[in-house]
Amino acid sequence: MLIKLGIIEDSLYLRDIYEKFFAKCDGFEIVFSLPDWKNLYQGKNLSSPDIILLDLGLPSGNSLQFIHKIKQLFPYARIVVLSGMDDPETAQTALKNGAQGFLLKSSSMEFIKDALEKTYQGGTPLSPAIVNYLIELKTQQSTPGRDHGLTKR
């Protein structure tokens, strides 16, 4: 298994960390590493990634509004958003807009690596705090006492 990884991160410091880490990982090949999603248009011969690790806050704006454009360029790529904010509503919006995962930048590199491997296998990686929020939201939506559309016996 070789996962072709694209990285879009405006922080040179973080981009460098991701590049060095994944360059040492078996099963990963970095096909591009860019400071903004708009740089995708400038790379004439970019290889198509299996997964794009996408920073939430980019110089061109909030990347949530650009997920569909990135999907147009790379329709088969799975997008995993990386955020410095533990905001469940943002995570929910990212997933609704086409991202396959939402991770926090505070996650360990091993956690991010495992999450990307799961993404490649069809999973939806989420940071634990986001999972807790979604479970709580789902629990609130199914309030006790509702008949859930069932008929009486």
Backbone as CSV, one residue per row, in Angstrom:
resi,resn,N_x,N_y,N_z,CA_x,CA_y,CA_z,C_x,C_y,C_z
1,MET,0.849,-1.183,0.000,0.000,0.000,0.000,0.891,1.242,0.000
2,LEU,0.681,2.118,-0.956,1.390,3.388,-1.018,0.358,4.502,-1.088
3,ILE,0.333,5.325,-0.070,-0.618,6.431,0.007,0.053,7.680,-0.540
4,LYS,-0.517,8.213,-1.620,0.002,9.454,-2.200,-0.651,10.610,-1.450
5,LEU,0.179,11.404,-0.785,-0.299,12.451,0.112,-0.002,13.846,-0.425
6,GLY,-1.022,14.678,-0.437,-0.858,16.094,-0.737,-1.047,16.878,0.553
7,ILE,-0.207,17.866,0.763,-0.272,18.683,1.977,-0.519,20.127,1.572
8,ILE,-1.544,20.730,2.184,-1.796,22.163,1.978,-1.831,22.797,3.366
9,GLU,-0.762,23.489,3.700,-0.574,24.092,5.027,0.215,25.373,4.857
10,ASP,-0.327,26.500,5.348,0.361,27.774,5.143,1.547,27.977,6.077
11,SER,1.561,27.334,7.231,2.679,27.471,8.161,3.866,26.665,7.641
12,LEU,4.923,27.359,7.286,6.129,26.694,6.798,6.660,25.732,7.849
13,TYR,6.593,26.137,9.107,7.055,25.304,10.213,6.298,23.975,10.261
14,LEU,4.966,24.036,10.237,4.161,22.811,10.290,4.293,21.984,9.012
15,ARG,4.318,22.667,7.879,4.465,21.961,6.608,5.767,21.164,6.594
16,ASP,6.815,21.759,7.114,8.116,21.099,7.200,8.045,19.870,8.116
17,ILE,7.346,20.002,9.242,7.184,18.864,10.163,6.443,17.724,9.466
18,TYR,5.333,18.044,8.799,4.560,17.012,8.103,5.389,16.351,7.008
19,GLU,6.100,17.157,6.232,6.919,16.614,5.149,7.972,15.650,5.680
20,LYS,8.696,16.076,6.706,9.766,15.237,7.264,9.202,13.964,7.879
21,PHE,8.095,14.090,8.590,7.506,12.918,9.234,7.044,11.894,8.198
22,PHE,6.245,12.335,7.228,5.692,11.392,6.257,6.734,10.889,5.261
23,ALA,7.808,11.629,5.061,8.898,11.152,4.207,9.570,9.933,4.841
24,LYS,9.538,9.847,6.164,10.157,8.726,6.876,9.198,7.548,7.065
25,CYS,7.927,7.748,6.803,6.925,6.705,7.033,6.840,5.763,5.837
26,ASP,6.912,4.487,6.111,6.680,3.506,5.059,5.228,3.609,4.609
27,GLY,5.013,3.506,3.320,3.656,3.506,2.798,3.122,4.879,2.435
28,PHE,3.932,5.916,2.561,3.500,7.269,2.201,4.461,7.878,1.190
29,GLU,3.897,8.586,0.234,4.682,9.360,-0.725,4.050,10.743,-0.804
30,ILE,4.824,11.779,-0.558,4.313,13.148,-0.647,4.375,13.565,-2.119
31,VAL,3.193,13.840,-2.692,3.155,14.214,-4.111,3.137,15.733,-4.300
32,PHE,2.703,16.467,-3.277,2.862,17.918,-3.267,2.723,18.432,-1.849
33,SER,3.328,19.596,-1.626,3.256,20.272,-0.339,3.241,21.769,-0.640
34,LEU,2.093,22.412,-0.359,1.863,23.780,-0.802,1.362,24.665,0.334
35,PRO,1.610,25.982,0.247,1.161,26.898,1.295,-0.294,27.350,1.180
36,ASP,-0.936,27.104,0.036,-2.316,27.531,-0.153,-2.944,26.678,-1.251
37,TRP,-4.238,26.512,-1.186,-4.917,25.684,-2.183,-4.825,26.292,-3.583
38,LYS,-4.706,27.620,-3.665,-4.615,28.276,-4.976,-3.348,27.874,-5.728
39,ASN,-2.329,27.431,-4.986,-1.097,26.976,-5.628,-1.311,25.695,-6.440
40,LEU,-2.442,25.033,-6.245,-2.747,23.839,-7.032,-2.863,24.181,-8.505
41,TYR,-3.331,25.394,-8.806,-3.494,25.819,-10.199,-2.157,26.130,-10.858
42,GLN,-1.141,26.421,-10.047,0.168,26.767,-10.592,1.028,25.535,-10.858
43,GLY,0.696,24.430,-10.207,1.454,23.196,-10.394,0.925,22.430,-11.584
44,LYS,1.559,22.603,-12.725,1.043,22.023,-13.960,1.111,20.495,-13.982
45,ASN,2.098,19.924,-13.342,2.275,18.478,-13.396,2.162,17.836,-12.018
46,LEU,1.199,18.284,-11.231,1.016,17.690,-9.916,0.425,16.296,-10.051
47,SER,1.007,15.374,-9.333,0.434,14.029,-9.290,-0.841,14.063,-8.474
48,SER,-1.763,13.215,-8.833,-3.026,13.151,-8.116,-2.832,12.421,-6.779
49,PRO,-3.216,13.058,-5.679,-3.049,12.418,-4.374,-4.224,11.495,-4.053
50,ASP,-3.967,10.543,-3.175,-5.042,9.727,-2.621,-5.738,10.499,-1.499
51,ILE,-4.927,11.240,-0.739,-5.425,12.010,0.405,-4.789,13.388,0.383
52,ILE,-5.589,14.396,0.722,-5.069,15.754,0.889,-5.273,16.147,2.341
53,LEU,-4.189,16.495,2.985,-4.217,17.017,4.343,-4.345,18.529,4.204
54,LEU,-5.502,19.065,4.581,-5.859,20.453,4.278,-5.985,21.284,5.539
55,ASP,-5.159,22.312,5.656,-5.245,23.255,6.770,-6.552,24.032,6.665
56,LEU,-7.148,24.326,7.796,-8.422,25.044,7.812,-8.254,26.519,7.455
57,GLY,-7.283,27.177,8.066,-7.079,28.605,7.824,-5.930,28.837,6.868
58,LEU,-6.252,29.309,5.678,-5.237,29.545,4.647,-5.214,31.021,4.262
59,PRO,-4.144,31.489,3.624,-4.081,32.892,3.208,-5.263,33.317,2.339
60,SER,-5.787,32.404,1.535,-6.911,32.746,0.665,-8.260,32.652,1.375
61,GLY,-8.247,32.257,2.648,-9.489,32.190,3.424,-9.693,30.844,4.088
62,ASN,-10.871,30.676,4.623,-11.252,29.439,5.289,-11.387,28.340,4.237
63,SER,-10.634,27.269,4.415,-10.595,26.226,3.381,-11.916,25.478,3.226
64,LEU,-12.831,25.617,4.173,-14.118,24.931,4.043,-14.858,25.358,2.783
65,GLN,-14.674,26.618,2.400,-15.365,27.114,1.209,-14.682,26.692,-0.090
66,PHE,-13.494,26.072,0.015,-12.756,25.677,-1.186,-12.715,24.164,-1.396
67,ILE,-13.293,23.405,-0.480,-13.236,21.947,-0.603,-13.806,21.485,-1.940
68,HIS,-14.923,22.058,-2.347,-15.535,21.627,-3.620,-14.634,21.928,-4.813
69,LYS,-13.887,23.029,-4.759,-12.984,23.364,-5.867,-11.802,22.389,-5.907
70,ILE,-11.312,22.023,-4.729,-10.216,21.053,-4.666,-10.709,19.704,-5.188
71,LYS,-11.952,19.354,-4.855,-12.535,18.100,-5.330,-12.695,18.106,-6.855
72,GLN,-12.920,19.277,-7.437,-13.010,19.360,-8.898,-11.657,19.057,-9.535
73,LEU,-10.585,19.525,-8.906,-9.238,19.275,-9.426,-8.809,17.826,-9.215
74,PHE,-9.171,17.284,-8.053,-8.787,15.914,-7.687,-10.024,15.163,-7.195
75,PRO,-10.873,14.726,-8.121,-12.154,14.131,-7.727,-12.051,12.854,-6.899
76,TYR,-10.943,12.148,-6.997,-10.814,10.893,-6.255,-10.046,11.042,-4.947
77,ALA,-9.546,12.218,-4.686,-8.790,12.450,-3.452,-9.740,12.580,-2.264
78,ARG,-9.322,12.010,-1.154,-10.066,12.147,0.091,-9.416,13.291,0.867
79,ILE,-10.231,14.201,1.365,-9.727,15.390,2.045,-9.909,15.243,3.551
80,VAL,-8.826,15.463,4.268,-8.858,15.476,5.727,-8.443,16.873,6.171
81,VAL,-9.353,17.552,6.861,-9.102,18.918,7.326,-8.336,18.867,8.644
82,LEU,-7.326,19.723,8.731,-6.551,19.888,9.956,-6.868,21.255,10.536
83,SER,-7.217,21.284,11.815,-7.598,22.551,12.430,-6.911,22.733,13.776
84,GLY,-6.632,23.960,14.088,-6.114,24.301,15.408,-7.235,24.525,16.403
85,MET,-8.471,24.552,15.907,-9.634,24.817,16.757,-10.466,23.552,16.942
86,ASP,-10.819,23.300,18.174,-11.663,22.160,18.519,-13.118,22.617,18.454
87,ASP,-13.588,22.870,17.225,-14.931,23.405,17.019,-15.800,22.382,16.297
88,PRO,-16.701,21.729,17.021,-17.537,20.687,16.413,-18.382,21.169,15.237
89,GLU,-18.872,22.399,15.293,-19.688,22.909,14.190,-18.856,23.062,12.915
90,THR,-17.604,23.479,13.082,-16.709,23.584,11.930,-16.442,22.207,11.346
91,ALA,-16.253,21.228,12.222,-16.036,19.857,11.760,-17.248,19.355,10.991
92,GLN,-18.420,19.626,11.507,-19.651,19.209,10.850,-19.770,19.867,9.468
93,THR,-19.445,21.149,9.383,-19.483,21.858,8.103,-18.464,21.265,7.130
94,ALA,-17.273,20.944,7.629,-16.244,20.342,6.770,-16.745,19.039,6.162
95,LEU,-17.374,18.210,6.974,-17.887,16.929,6.486,-19.032,17.132,5.490
96,LYS,-19.902,18.097,5.777,-21.009,18.390,4.856,-20.493,18.910,3.515
97,ASN,-19.364,19.639,3.554,-18.801,20.228,2.333,-17.953,19.247,1.526
98,GLY,-17.793,18.021,2.034,-17.082,17.018,1.246,-15.803,16.478,1.835
99,ALA,-15.399,16.963,2.997,-14.207,16.405,3.636,-14.537,15.017,4.184
100,GLN,-13.540,14.154,4.213,-13.740,12.813,4.743,-13.269,12.686,6.188
101,GLY,-12.658,13.738,6.719,-12.177,13.681,8.086,-11.865,15.057,8.626
102,PHE,-11.714,15.114,9.953,-11.425,16.373,10.629,-10.539,16.056,11.833
103,LEU,-9.310,16.551,11.796,-8.347,16.285,12.859,-7.823,17.584,13.441
104,LEU,-7.402,17.506,14.684,-6.818,18.670,15.338,-5.304,18.679,15.155
105,LYS,-4.751,19.864,14.965,-3.309,19.992,14.805,-2.570,19.566,16.071
106,SER,-3.262,19.596,17.200,-2.632,19.186,18.462,-2.505,17.667,18.563
107,SER,-3.065,16.930,17.614,-2.948,15.466,17.606,-1.491,15.066,17.371
108,SER,-1.124,13.923,17.906,0.235,13.435,17.672,0.392,13.051,16.200
109,MET,1.616,13.052,15.737,1.872,12.676,14.351,1.472,11.221,14.109
110,GLU,1.659,10.369,15.094,1.242,8.967,14.959,-0.273,8.864,14.801
111,PHE,-1.021,9.682,15.571,-2.481,9.684,15.460,-2.897,10.134,14.060
112,ILE,-2.255,11.195,13.558,-2.563,11.699,12.216,-2.230,10.640,11.171
113,LYS,-1.082,9.996,11.308,-0.682,8.939,10.368,-1.708,7.800,10.368
114,ASP,-2.086,7.328,11.555,-3.085,6.253,11.652,-4.419,6.681,11.043
115,ALA,-4.790,7.938,11.288,-6.050,8.455,10.751,-6.017,8.496,9.223
116,LEU,-4.888,8.872,8.656,-4.776,8.919,7.194,-4.810,7.510,6.595
117,GLU,-4.206,6.555,7.284,-4.269,5.166,6.816,-5.713,4.665,6.835
118,LYS,-6.454,5.031,7.865,-7.866,4.639,7.950,-8.684,5.342,6.868
119,THR,-8.343,6.579,6.578,-9.013,7.316,5.513,-8.800,6.614,4.172
120,TYR,-7.587,6.195,3.933,-7.247,5.501,2.689,-8.066,4.224,2.533
121,GLN,-8.378,3.599,3.667,-9.159,2.356,3.662,-10.658,2.618,3.676
122,GLY,-11.052,3.890,3.580,-12.466,4.227,3.486,-13.078,4.776,4.761
123,GLY,-12.285,4.942,5.798,-12.799,5.447,7.065,-12.960,6.960,7.086
124,THR,-13.560,7.437,8.167,-13.763,8.870,8.379,-13.111,9.242,9.706
125,PRO,-11.867,9.709,9.656,-11.183,10.008,10.915,-11.669,11.322,11.525
126,LEU,-11.923,11.262,12.810,-12.344,12.440,13.560,-11.575,12.488,14.867
127,SER,-11.240,13.683,15.291,-10.615,13.835,16.600,-11.612,13.424,17.675
128,PRO,-11.145,12.844,18.772,-12.043,12.347,19.826,-13.055,13.372,20.332
129,ALA,-12.660,14.608,20.504,-13.591,15.630,20.994,-14.739,15.841,20.011
130,ILE,-14.451,15.750,18.738,-15.482,15.910,17.708,-16.443,14.721,17.749
131,VAL,-15.899,13.531,17.927,-16.738,12.334,18.027,-17.694,12.473,19.209
132,ASN,-17.178,12.907,20.351,-18.015,13.086,21.539,-19.152,14.062,21.267
133,TYR,-18.844,15.146,20.582,-19.868,16.137,20.260,-20.946,15.530,19.352
134,LEU,-20.523,14.825,18.326,-21.489,14.244,17.384,-22.372,13.201,18.067
135,ILE,-21.794,12.425,18.970,-22.589,11.450,19.725,-23.598,12.169,20.603
136,GLU,-23.145,13.224,21.271,-24.042,14.003,22.128,-25.165,14.628,21.305
137,LEU,-24.831,15.158,20.150,-25.828,15.757,19.269,-26.858,14.714,18.829
138,LYS,-26.389,13.553,18.452,-27.290,12.480,18.015,-28.187,12.026,19.169
139,THR,-27.624,11.961,20.363,-28.391,11.560,21.544,-29.486,12.576,21.836
140,GLN,-29.186,13.856,21.695,-30.166,14.906,21.931,-31.285,14.854,20.894
141,GLN,-30.946,14.454,19.682,-31.939,14.399,18.608,-32.930,13.257,18.814
142,SER,-32.504,12.192,19.471,-33.423,11.075,19.736,-33.851,11.150,21.199
143,THR,-34.751,12.070,21.465,-35.200,12.309,22.836,-36.070,11.166,23.334
144,PRO,-35.957,10.869,24.647,-36.779,9.803,25.213,-38.263,10.178,25.153
145,GLY,-39.082,9.173,25.020,-40.515,9.410,25.003,-41.090,9.562,23.615
146,ARG,-40.239,9.718,22.621,-40.753,9.801,21.258,-41.142,8.408,20.810
147,ASP,-42.157,8.320,19.995,-42.599,7.012,19.527,-41.764,6.493,18.360
148,HIS,-40.899,7.333,17.799,-40.023,6.959,16.708,-40.759,6.350,15.522
149,GLY,-42.050,6.703,15.398,-42.829,6.232,14.261,-43.339,4.804,14.400
150,LEU,-43.192,4.225,15.582,-43.641,2.858,15.793,-45.122,2.832,16.137
151,THR,-45.789,1.771,15.740,-47.210,1.623,16.068,-47.351,0.942,17.430
152,LYS,-48.479,1.221,18.103,-48.713,0.591,19.401,-49.104,-0.853,19.181
153,ARG,-48.772,-1.677,20.169,-49.140,-3.105,20.083,-50.541,-3.313,20.549
